[in-house]
Coordinates of C-alpha atoms and ligand atoms in Angstrom, one line a residue:
Chain A
X33 CA 0.0 0.0 0.0
X34 CA 1.4 3.5 -0.8
X35 CA 1.4 6.3 1.7
X36 CA 1.5 10.0 1.4
X37 CA 5.0 11.2 1.7
X38 CA 5.2 14.5 3.5
X39 CA 8.6 15.2 2.0
X40 CA 7.7 17.3 -1.1
X41 CA 11.4 17.4 -2.1
X42 CA 11.8 13.7 -3.0
X43 CA 13.4 13.4 -6.4
X44 CA 12.2 11.0 -9.2
X45 CA 15.2 8.9 -8.3
X46 CA 14.2 8.8 -4.6
X47 CA 10.6 7.7 -5.5
X48 CA 11.8 5.0 -8.0
X49 CA 14.2 3.6 -5.4
X50 CA 11.4 3.5 -2.8
X51 CA 9.1 1.7 -5.2
X52 CA 11.8 -0.8 -6.2
X53 CA 12.5 -1.5 -2.5
X54 CA 8.7 -1.9 -1.9
X55 CA 8.3 -4.4 -4.7
X56 CA 11.2 -6.4 -3.5
X57 CA 9.8 -6.3 0.1
X58 CA 6.3 -7.4 -1.1
X59 CA 7.2 -10.0 -3.7
X60 CA 10.4 -11.6 -2.1
X61 CA 10.9 -10.6 1.5
X62 CA 7.4 -11.1 2.9
X63 CA 6.8 -14.6 1.5
X64 CA 10.3 -15.8 2.4
X65 CA 10.0 -14.3 5.9
X66 CA 6.7 -15.9 6.6
X67 CA 8.0 -19.3 5.5
X68 CA 11.1 -19.0 7.6
X69 CA 9.0 -17.9 10.6
X70 CA 7.5 -21.4 10.7
X71 CA 10.8 -23.3 10.3
X72 CA 13.1 -24.3 13.1
X73 CA 16.2 -22.2 13.5
X74 CA 18.3 -25.0 12.0
X75 CA 16.0 -25.3 9.0
X76 CA 16.3 -21.6 8.3
X77 CA 20.0 -22.0 7.4
X78 CA 19.8 -25.5 5.9
X79 CA 20.8 -25.7 2.2
X80 CA 17.2 -25.9 1.0
X81 CA 16.0 -22.9 3.0
X82 CA 14.2 -20.2 1.0
X83 CA 16.6 -17.8 2.9
X84 CA 19.3 -18.4 0.3
X85 CA 17.0 -17.5 -2.6
X86 CA 16.2 -14.2 -0.7
X87 CA 19.9 -13.5 -0.2
X88 CA 20.7 -14.1 -3.9
X89 CA 17.9 -11.9 -5.1
X90 CA 18.7 -9.1 -2.6
X91 CA 22.4 -9.2 -3.7
X92 CA 21.4 -9.2 -7.4
X93 CA 19.5 -6.0 -6.8
X94 CA 22.4 -4.5 -4.6
X95 CA 20.3 -4.2 -1.5
X96 CA 23.3 -5.5 0.5
X97 CA 25.2 -2.4 -0.3
X98 CA 22.8 0.4 0.8
X99 CA 25.5 1.6 3.3
X100 CA 28.5 1.3 0.9
X101 CA 29.8 4.2 -1.3
X102 CA 29.4 3.8 -5.0
X103 CA 33.1 4.4 -5.5
X104 CA 33.6 0.9 -4.2
X105 CA 30.7 -0.5 -6.2
X106 CA 28.0 0.0 -3.5
X107 CA 24.7 1.6 -4.1
X108 CA 26.0 5.0 -2.9
X109 CA 22.7 6.1 -1.4
X110 CA 22.2 9.5 0.2
X111 CA 21.2 9.4 3.9
X112 CA 17.6 10.1 3.0
X113 CA 17.6 7.3 0.4
X114 CA 18.9 4.9 3.0
X115 CA 16.0 5.8 5.2
X116 CA 13.5 5.3 2.4
X117 CA 14.9 1.9 1.4
X118 CA 15.2 0.7 5.1
X119 CA 11.6 1.5 5.8
X120 CA 10.4 -0.4 2.8
X121 CA 12.6 -3.4 3.4
X122 CA 11.5 -3.6 7.1
X123 CA 7.9 -3.5 5.9
X124 CA 8.7 -6.7 4.1
X125 CA 10.6 -8.2 7.1
X126 CA 12.7 -6.4 9.7
X127 CA 14.6 -9.7 10.4
X128 CA 15.7 -9.9 6.8
X129 CA 16.6 -6.2 6.8
X130 CA 18.8 -6.7 9.8
X131 CA 20.5 -9.6 8.0
X132 CA 21.3 -7.3 5.1
X133 CA 22.5 -4.5 7.3
X134 CA 24.9 -6.6 9.4
X135 CA 26.1 -8.3 6.2
X136 CA 27.5 -4.9 5.2
X137 CA 29.2 -4.1 8.5
X138 CA 32.8 -5.3 7.7
X139 CA 32.7 -3.7 4.3
X140 CA 31.2 -0.5 5.7
X141 CA 33.9 -0.3 8.4
X142 CA 36.6 -1.0 5.9
X143 CA 35.3 1.9 3.7
X144 CA 36.3 4.2 6.5
X145 CA 39.9 3.2 6.1
X146 CA 40.9 3.5 2.4
X147 CA 43.6 0.8 2.7
X148 CA 44.2 -0.9 -0.6
X149 CA 44.3 -4.4 0.8
X150 CA 41.1 -3.9 2.7
X151 CA 39.4 -2.5 -0.4
X152 CA 40.6 -5.5 -2.5
X153 CA 39.9 -8.2 0.1
X154 CA 36.8 -7.0 1.9
X155 CA 34.9 -4.2 0.1
X156 CA 35.1 -4.9 -3.6
X157 CA 34.3 -8.7 -3.3
X158 CA 31.4 -7.9 -1.0
X159 CA 29.9 -5.3 -3.4
X160 CA 30.5 -7.6 -6.4
X161 CA 29.0 -10.6 -4.7
X162 CA 25.8 -11.7 -6.4
X163 CA 25.0 -15.0 -4.8
X164 CA 24.8 -13.8 -1.2
X165 CA 27.7 -16.0 -0.1
X166 CA 29.9 -13.1 1.2
X167 CA 28.3 -11.8 4.3
X168 CA 29.3 -10.0 7.5
X169 CA 28.0 -9.9 11.0
X170 CA 28.3 -7.5 14.0
X171 CA 29.7 -9.4 17.0
X172 CA 29.5 -7.2 20.0
X173 CA 27.2 -8.9 22.6
X174 CA 28.8 -11.4 25.0
X175 CA 27.1 -14.1 27.0
X176 CA 27.8 -12.2 30.3
X177 CA 27.8 -8.7 28.9
X178 CA 24.9 -7.4 26.8
X179 CA 24.0 -3.9 28.0
X180 CA 27.5 -3.5 29.4
X181 CA 28.9 -3.4 25.8
X182 CA 26.5 -0.9 24.4
X183 CA 26.6 2.0 26.7
X184 CA 29.4 4.3 25.7
X185 CA 29.7 7.4 27.8
X186 CA 28.0 5.6 30.8
X187 CA 30.2 5.3 33.9
X188 CA 30.2 1.5 34.0
X189 CA 31.7 1.5 30.5
X190 CA 35.0 2.5 32.0
X191 CA 35.0 0.1 35.0
X192 CA 38.1 -2.1 34.8
X193 CA 36.4 -4.5 37.3
X194 CA 33.8 -5.4 34.7
X195 CA 35.5 -8.1 32.7
X196 CA 34.9 -9.3 29.1
X197 CA 34.2 -12.7 27.6
X198 CA 36.3 -12.1 24.5
X199 CA 39.7 -10.5 24.2
X200 CA 42.1 -9.3 21.6
X201 CA 45.8 -9.6 22.5
X202 CA 48.8 -8.1 20.6
X203 CA 51.2 -10.8 19.5
X204 CA 53.8 -9.2 17.3
X205 CA 52.7 -9.4 13.6
X206 CA 49.2 -10.5 14.5
X207 CA 46.4 -10.0 17.0
X208 CA 45.1 -13.1 18.8
X209 CA 41.4 -13.4 19.6
X210 CA 40.2 -15.6 22.4
X211 CA 36.7 -16.0 23.9
X212 CA 33.1 -16.0 22.9
X213 CA 30.4 -13.7 21.5
X214 CA 26.7 -14.4 22.4
X215 CA 24.1 -16.4 20.5
X216 CA 22.6 -13.0 19.5
X217 CA 25.0 -12.3 16.7
X218 CA 22.8 -11.9 13.6
X219 CA 24.2 -13.7 10.6
X220 CA 26.8 -15.6 12.6
X221 CA 25.7 -19.1 11.5
X222 CA 26.9 -18.4 7.9
X223 CA 28.8 -15.1 7.9
X224 CA 32.2 -15.1 6.2
X225 CA 33.5 -12.1 8.2
X226 CA 32.8 -10.6 11.6
X227 CA 33.0 -6.9 12.6
X228 CA 34.3 -7.8 16.0
X229 CA 33.9 -5.2 18.7
X230 CA 35.8 -6.5 21.7
X231 CA 38.2 -5.9 24.5
X232 CA 41.8 -5.0 24.0
X233 CA 42.9 -3.2 27.1
X234 CA 41.7 -4.8 30.4
X235 CA 42.5 -1.7 32.4
X236 CA 40.0 0.5 30.6
X237 CA 36.9 -1.6 31.0
X238 CA 34.7 -2.0 27.9
X239 CA 36.0 1.4 26.7
X240 CA 39.3 -0.4 26.1
X241 CA 37.9 -2.3 23.2
X242 CA 38.8 -2.3 19.5
X243 CA 37.0 -2.9 16.2
X244 CA 38.5 -5.5 14.0
X245 CA 37.4 -7.4 10.9
X246 CA 37.8 -11.1 11.4
X247 CA 37.6 -13.5 8.4
X248 CA 35.6 -16.4 9.9
X249 CA 37.5 -19.1 8.0
X250 CA 40.6 -18.5 10.1
X251 CA 41.7 -21.5 12.2
X252 CA 40.2 -21.5 15.7
X253 CA 36.8 -20.0 14.8
X254 CA 33.7 -22.1 15.7
X255 CA 30.0 -21.4 15.5
X256 CA 27.2 -22.3 17.8
X257 CA 23.8 -23.8 16.8
X258 CA 21.3 -21.3 15.3
X259 CA 19.2 -19.7 18.0
X260 CA 15.5 -20.5 18.6
X261 CA 13.7 -17.3 19.5
X262 CA 10.3 -15.7 19.7
X263 CA 10.5 -12.9 17.1
X264 CA 12.6 -12.1 14.0
X265 CA 12.9 -15.8 13.4
X266 CA 13.9 -14.9 9.8
X267 CA 17.1 -13.3 11.2
X268 CA 19.3 -16.4 11.9
X269 CA 21.6 -15.9 14.9
X270 CA 24.3 -17.8 16.7
X271 CA 27.4 -17.8 18.9
X272 CA 30.9 -17.3 17.7
X273 CA 33.8 -18.9 19.5
X274 CA 37.4 -17.9 19.1
X275 CA 40.3 -20.1 20.2
X276 CA 43.7 -18.5 19.6
X277 CA 42.5 -17.0 16.3
X278 CA 45.4 -15.1 14.7
X279 CA 44.3 -12.1 12.8
X280 CA 46.6 -10.0 10.6
X281 CA 47.1 -6.5 12.0
X282 CA 45.8 -4.8 8.9
X283 CA 42.3 -5.8 9.9
X284 CA 42.2 -3.6 13.0
X285 CA 40.0 -0.5 12.2
X286 CA 40.3 1.3 15.6
X287 CA 41.8 0.4 18.9
X288 CA 41.1 1.6 22.5
X289 CA 42.3 5.1 21.7
X290 CA 39.1 5.8 19.7
X291 CA 36.8 2.9 20.5
X292 CA 34.2 4.6 22.7
X293 CA 33.6 7.5 20.3
X294 CA 33.6 5.1 17.3
X295 CA 31.0 3.0 19.1
X296 CA 28.9 6.2 19.6
X297 CA 29.2 6.9 15.8
X298 CA 28.2 3.3 15.0
X299 CA 25.2 3.4 17.4
X300 CA 24.0 6.7 16.0
X301 CA 23.6 5.0 12.7
X302 CA 22.3 1.6 13.9
X303 CA 19.8 3.1 16.3
X304 CA 18.4 5.5 13.7
X305 CA 18.2 2.5 11.3
X306 CA 16.2 0.6 14.0
X307 CA 13.8 3.6 14.1
X308 CA 13.3 3.2 10.3
X309 CA 12.8 -0.5 10.8
X310 CA 10.2 0.3 13.4
X311 CA 8.3 2.5 10.9
X312 CA 8.3 -0.4 8.4
X313 CA 6.9 -2.9 10.9
X314 CA 4.4 -0.5 12.4
X315 CA 3.2 0.6 9.0
X316 CA 2.7 -3.0 7.9
X317 CA 0.6 -3.7 11.0
X318 CA -1.4 -0.4 10.6
X319 CA -2.2 -1.3 6.9
X320 CA -3.3 -4.8 7.8
X321 CA -5.5 -3.5 10.6
X322 CA -7.1 -0.8 8.4
X323 CA -7.9 -3.4 5.6
X324 CA -9.3 -5.9 8.1
X325 CA -11.4 -3.2 9.8
X326 CA -13.0 -2.4 6.5
X327 CA -14.2 -5.9 6.0
X328 CA -15.0 -7.4 9.3
X329 CA -18.6 -6.7 10.4
X330 CA -19.7 -6.6 14.1
X331 CA -22.7 -4.9 15.6
X332 CA -24.3 -4.7 12.2
X333 CA -21.5 -2.5 10.6
X334 CA -17.9 -2.7 9.6
X335 CA -15.4 -2.4 12.4
X336 CA -14.1 0.8 10.8
X337 CA -17.5 2.4 11.3
X338 CA -17.2 2.1 15.1
X339 CA -15.7 5.3 16.6
X340 CA -13.4 3.4 18.9
X341 CA -11.8 1.6 16.0
X342 CA -11.4 4.9 14.1
X343 CA -9.6 6.4 17.1
X344 CA -7.4 3.4 17.5
X345 CA -6.4 3.5 13.8
X346 CA -5.7 7.2 14.0
X347 CA -3.3 6.7 17.0
X348 CA -1.6 3.9 15.1
X349 CA -1.2 6.1 12.0
X350 CA 0.2 8.9 14.2
X351 CA 2.9 6.6 15.7
X352 CA 3.9 5.5 12.2
X353 CA 4.2 9.1 10.9
X354 CA 6.0 10.5 14.0
X355 CA 8.5 7.7 14.0
X356 CA 9.1 8.2 10.3
X357 CA 9.7 12.0 10.5
X358 CA 11.9 11.6 13.6
X359 CA 14.0 8.8 12.2
X360 CA 14.6 10.4 8.8
X361 CA 15.5 13.7 10.4
X362 CA 17.9 12.2 12.9
X363 CA 19.6 10.0 10.4
X364 CA 20.0 12.7 7.8
X365 CA 21.4 15.1 10.4
X366 CA 23.8 12.5 11.9
X367 CA 25.0 11.5 8.4
X368 CA 25.9 15.1 7.7
X369 CA 28.3 15.5 10.6
X370 CA 31.2 13.5 12.1
X371 CA 30.1 14.5 15.6
X372 CA 26.7 12.9 15.6
X373 CA 24.0 13.9 18.1
X374 CA 23.5 10.2 19.1
X375 CA 20.8 10.9 21.6
X376 CA 18.5 11.8 18.7
X377 CA 19.2 8.5 17.1
X378 CA 18.5 6.7 20.4
X379 CA 15.2 8.5 20.6
X380 CA 14.3 7.0 17.2
X381 CA 15.1 3.6 18.4
X382 CA 13.5 3.8 21.8
X383 CA 10.4 5.7 20.8
X384 CA 10.1 4.0 17.5
X385 CA 10.3 0.4 18.6
X386 CA 8.0 1.1 21.6
X387 CA 5.6 2.6 19.1
X388 CA 5.9 -0.4 16.8
X389 CA 5.2 -2.7 19.7
X390 CA 2.1 -0.7 20.6
X391 CA 0.9 -0.5 17.0
X392 CA 1.3 -4.2 16.3
X393 CA -0.4 -4.9 19.6
X394 CA -3.4 -2.7 18.6
X395 CA -3.5 -4.4 15.3
X396 CA -3.9 -7.7 17.0
X397 CA -6.7 -6.2 19.1
X398 CA -8.5 -5.0 16.0
X399 CA -8.2 -8.5 14.5
X400 CA -9.7 -10.0 17.6
X401 CA -9.1 -13.8 17.9
X402 CA -7.8 -13.9 14.4
X403 CA -5.0 -11.6 15.5
X404 CA -3.4 -14.3 17.6
X405 CA -3.6 -17.0 15.0
X406 CA -0.8 -17.8 12.7
X407 CA -3.1 -17.3 9.7
X408 CA -2.6 -13.5 9.8
X409 CA 0.7 -11.7 9.7
X410 CA 0.0 -9.3 12.6
X411 CA 1.1 -11.8 15.2
X412 CA 4.5 -12.2 13.5
X413 CA 4.8 -8.4 13.3
X414 CA 4.0 -8.2 17.0
X415 CA 6.7 -10.8 17.8
X416 CA 9.2 -9.0 15.5
X417 CA 8.5 -5.6 17.1
X418 CA 8.9 -7.0 20.6
X419 CA 12.3 -8.3 19.8
X420 CA 13.3 -4.8 18.5
X421 CA 12.9 -3.4 22.0
X422 CA 16.0 -5.4 23.0
X423 CA 17.9 -5.7 19.7
X424 CA 20.7 -3.1 19.2
X425 CA 20.5 -2.3 22.9
X426 CA 17.6 -2.8 25.4
X427 CA 15.4 0.3 25.3
X428 CA 15.6 0.9 29.0
X429 CA 19.4 0.9 29.1
X430 CA 19.7 2.9 25.9
X431 CA 17.4 5.5 27.4
X432 CA 19.4 5.6 30.7
X433 CA 22.7 6.1 28.9
X434 CA 21.3 8.7 26.5
X435 CA 19.7 10.5 29.5
X436 CA 23.0 10.5 31.2
X437 CA 24.6 12.0 28.1
X438 CA 22.0 14.8 28.0
X439 CA 23.2 16.2 31.3
X440 CA 26.3 17.4 29.5
X441 CA 25.2 17.6 25.9
X442 CA 22.0 19.7 26.0
X443 CA 21.7 22.1 24.4
X444 CA 23.9 20.9 21.6
X445 CA 26.0 23.5 19.7
X446 CA 26.9 21.3 16.7
Chain B
X291 CA 56.4 23.1 17.8
X292 CA 54.0 22.8 15.0
X293 CA 54.9 21.2 11.7
X294 CA 54.2 24.3 9.6
X295 CA 56.2 27.4 10.2
X296 CA 53.3 29.7 9.6
X297 CA 50.0 30.1 7.7
X298 CA 51.7 31.3 4.6
X299 CA 53.9 28.3 4.3
X300 CA 51.1 25.9 5.0
X301 CA 48.6 27.4 2.6
X302 CA 51.2 27.8 -0.1
X303 CA 52.2 24.1 0.2
X304 CA 48.6 22.8 0.3
X305 CA 47.7 25.0 -2.7
X306 CA 50.6 23.6 -4.7
X307 CA 49.8 20.0 -3.6
X308 CA 46.0 20.2 -4.4
X309 CA 46.6 22.0 -7.7
X310 CA 48.7 19.1 -8.8
X311 CA 46.2 16.6 -7.5
X312 CA 43.1 18.1 -9.2
X313 CA 44.9 18.8 -12.5
X314 CA 47.1 15.7 -12.8
X315 CA 45.2 12.8 -11.1
X316 CA 41.7 11.4 -11.2
X317 CA 40.7 13.5 -8.2
X318 CA 39.7 16.5 -10.3
X319 CA 37.3 14.5 -12.5
X320 CA 35.9 12.6 -9.5
X321 CA 35.2 15.8 -7.6
X322 CA 33.2 17.0 -10.7
X323 CA 31.4 13.6 -11.2
X324 CA 30.4 13.4 -7.5
X325 CA 29.7 17.1 -7.2
X326 CA 32.0 17.4 -4.2
X327 CA 34.2 20.3 -3.1
X328 CA 36.0 20.8 0.2
X329 CA 36.7 23.5 2.6
X330 CA 39.5 22.9 5.1
X331 CA 39.4 25.1 8.1
X332 CA 42.8 24.8 9.7
X333 CA 44.0 26.0 13.1
X334 CA 47.5 26.3 14.4
X335 CA 48.5 27.8 12.1
X336 CA 45.2 29.3 11.0
X337 CA 44.2 29.0 7.4
X338 CA 41.6 28.1 4.8
X339 CA 41.9 25.9 1.8
X340 CA 39.1 25.5 -0.7
X341 CA 39.3 22.7 -3.3
X342 CA 36.9 22.0 -6.2
X343 CA 37.4 20.2 -9.5
X344 CA 38.9 23.3 -11.2
X345 CA 40.6 25.4 -8.6
X346 CA 42.3 25.7 -5.2
X347 CA 41.9 28.8 -3.1
X348 CA 43.5 29.8 0.1
X349 CA 43.1 32.5 2.7
X350 CA 40.0 34.6 3.2
X351 CA 38.6 33.8 -0.3
X352 CA 38.7 30.1 0.5
X353 CA 36.3 30.7 3.4
X354 CA 33.2 29.9 1.4
X355 CA 30.3 27.4 1.3
X356 CA 31.5 23.9 0.5
X357 CA 29.8 20.5 0.3
X358 CA 32.3 19.0 2.8
X359 CA 33.9 21.1 5.5
X360 CA 36.8 19.7 7.5
X361 CA 38.0 21.3 10.6
X362 CA 41.5 20.3 11.8
X363 CA 44.8 21.5 13.1
X364 CA 47.9 21.9 10.9
X365 CA 49.6 19.0 12.6
X366 CA 46.6 16.8 12.0
X367 CA 46.7 17.8 8.3
X368 CA 50.3 16.6 8.2
X369 CA 49.7 13.3 10.1
X370 CA 46.6 12.5 8.1
X371 CA 48.2 12.9 4.6
X372 CA 51.3 11.0 5.9
X373 CA 48.9 8.1 6.8
X374 CA 50.0 8.4 10.5
X375 CA 46.4 8.9 11.5
X376 CA 43.5 6.8 10.3
X377 CA 40.3 8.6 9.4
X378 CA 38.0 6.7 11.9
X379 CA 40.5 7.5 14.7
X380 CA 40.7 11.1 13.6
X381 CA 36.9 11.5 13.5
X382 CA 36.3 9.6 16.7
X383 CA 38.9 11.6 18.7
X384 CA 37.5 14.7 17.0
X385 CA 40.9 15.7 15.6
X386 CA 39.0 16.1 12.4
X387 CA 35.4 17.4 12.4
X388 CA 33.4 17.1 9.2
X389 CA 30.2 18.8 8.1
X390 CA 28.6 17.5 4.9
X391 CA 27.2 14.2 3.8
X392 CA 29.3 11.3 5.3
X393 CA 28.5 9.1 2.2
X394 CA 30.2 11.8 0.0
X395 CA 33.2 11.9 2.4
X396 CA 33.6 8.2 2.2
X397 CA 33.1 7.8 -1.6
X398 CA 36.0 10.2 -2.3
X399 CA 38.4 8.4 0.1
X400 CA 39.7 5.8 -2.3
X401 CA 40.6 8.6 -4.8
X402 CA 42.6 10.6 -2.2
X403 CA 45.4 8.1 -2.4
X404 CA 47.1 10.4 -4.8
X405 CA 47.1 13.2 -2.2
X406 CA 48.8 10.7 0.3
X407 CA 51.3 9.7 -2.4
X408 CA 52.2 13.2 -3.4
X409 CA 52.3 14.8 0.1
X410 CA 55.9 13.9 1.0
X411 CA 57.1 15.2 -2.3
X412 CA 55.4 18.6 -1.7
X413 CA 56.7 18.7 1.8
X414 CA 60.2 18.4 0.5
X415 CA 59.6 21.0 -2.1
X416 CA 58.4 23.5 0.5
X417 CA 61.1 22.7 3.1
X418 CA 58.8 20.8 5.5
X419 CA 60.0 17.7 7.3
X420 CA 57.9 14.7 6.1
X421 CA 57.9 12.6 9.2
Ligands
FAD581 C1 16.6 -9.7 17.5 C2 17.9 -9.4 18.1 C3 19.0 -9.2 17.3 C4 20.2 -8.9 17.8 N1 21.3 -8.8 17.0 C5 22.6 -8.7 17.5 C6 23.7 -8.7 16.6 O1 23.6 -8.7 15.4 N2 24.9 -8.6 17.2 C7 25.1 -8.6 18.5 O2 26.2 -8.6 19.0 N3 24.0 -8.6 19.4 C8 22.8 -8.7 18.9 N4 21.7 -8.7 19.7 C9 21.9 -8.6 21.2 C10 21.4 -7.3 21.8 O3 22.2 -6.2 21.5 C11 21.4 -7.5 23.3 O4 20.4 -8.5 23.6 C12 21.1 -6.3 24.1 O5 22.2 -5.4 24.1 C13 20.8 -6.5 25.6 O6 21.7 -7.4 26.2 P1 21.3 -8.6 27.0 O7 20.3 -9.4 26.2 O8 22.5 -9.3 27.5 O9 20.5 -8.1 28.3 P2 21.1 -7.6 29.6 O10 22.2 -6.7 29.4 O11 21.2 -8.7 30.6 O12 19.9 -6.6 30.2 C14 18.6 -7.1 30.6 C15 17.8 -6.0 31.2 O13 18.5 -5.6 32.4 C16 18.3 -4.2 32.6 N5 19.6 -3.6 32.7 C17 20.8 -4.0 32.2 N6 21.8 -3.2 32.5 C18 21.3 -2.2 33.2 C19 21.8 -1.0 33.9 N7 23.1 -0.7 33.8 N8 21.0 -0.2 34.6 C20 19.7 -0.5 34.6 N9 19.1 -1.6 34.1 C21 19.9 -2.4 33.4 C22 17.5 -3.7 31.4 O14 16.2 -3.6 31.7 C23 17.7 -4.8 30.3 O15 16.6 -4.8 29.4 C24 20.4 -8.9 19.2 C25 19.3 -9.0 20.1 C26 18.0 -9.3 19.5 C27 16.9 -9.5 20.5

């Protein structure tokens, strides 16, 4: 279903891009996502899974490179175009959108360092890949440290007494990685590369971490079983184990000297993207509820004719629109400065995913009993939205850390 | 002690370097193709350098609107072009502050290799120690 775009400055190219993304979301992502939702986690990554067909088609259309500059063969989208595409893809499936986004993480990080070897080994092959076989993942969460790893600027982030489950040690010509990342790493069951965010300097707490690209075919890397979970079952996840994995030094993107600020920069992008994902999920639920309310008759008239349902739908519509405006504005702003105002991105994630949760829940209410059956997509959207409130940082802790930051950063000058 | 003796030396050297780069390498055509121009706002010593596909300006006339503005110190200019400072580290530690679309900043990066390559040569030409 099309929606009125309040941005009157969209170019023809923007609109074509949005429509192409929507077609792909409708014709490829939705059906594959619904199929994967009913499979076991192991089946979703088995050779005959429809997931691989999705990956192939997404890569053929370049949707894996929405974050990568065109000078490397990526799509080279403007920040606004990234927002337009992300919303449409999330409308099709937020789990599959996350898969595509994390797939690009190593290449995106490498694009910040124009090192010829990284360009040739990481970025160009990823952009040129057409069968979906080259894919990254973002490995930050640890079994014993979830929120601990995702709160730059918060006092506990610097606490040397809070240990880490995964460490990088300097060993002359190489770095050596030992430890484990949690089963939450999206894409880990099949990724070829990890963007590893992990501890390097024990004395600095989690702030003493580094960002390193790790090819996952190196000796000593093992993967856990795909994770069974409630929502986003179409985003296969699993653990990564590192046993004396020797990684050439050229793969280090930043070390402890700049890690905390780099994590801030990363989160200001990912949390705004989560806001756009939330718009897609909420819009999908709103559209389903609106269509259903027009057809279902109770009390002698269609549900839509009952005032209470009209009000519910208006509130749902409002949450979709507000999240869209907020997320686009924050993403465009933060992608136009190297000193991002990350609290605005966090607002998109926290407000947006909470709204998506409420909208999908209201959609179920409008569907009545049908809403909790597997026959209708709203129950999947509800489960997917619920997972988003924890994904990329639990909303409560993101809000605490951003609130802490506001003490010093408000009012922002740049 | 800063690397550059004064603003004049720094601006003259950067003008010379960038003029070579936009005229003799693929940087000029790429700036045109991607519709990118830069303003460097430099402190210690203070100076402005403006670069587009056709010209390099310095001093007050370089202080004009640009697609990408980069604010940094003279020593950071030096470290960055000598590859002693990686961009993500420079951005994260705020040694370099950029304004303008980050995707445009990133897409020009692979073409700036010729600036890195030529930098030591122009340092030598202008009597600046390249280390
Ligand atoms: C669908 C999905 C996809 C994900 N994808 C990835 C991925 O690709 N890569 C990756 O590395 N990780 C991924 N994650 C992991 C995610 O980032 C973590 O789950 C998240 O950071 C929370 O960590 P945790 O689960 O360990 O919860 P915990 O840190 O144990 O927190 C649980 C709760 O405790 C409370 N709490 C925690 N700390 C504090 C505090 N300091 N003060 C007050 N209250 C606190 C909060 O209420 C919080 O919700 C994903 C998660 C999900 C659900």
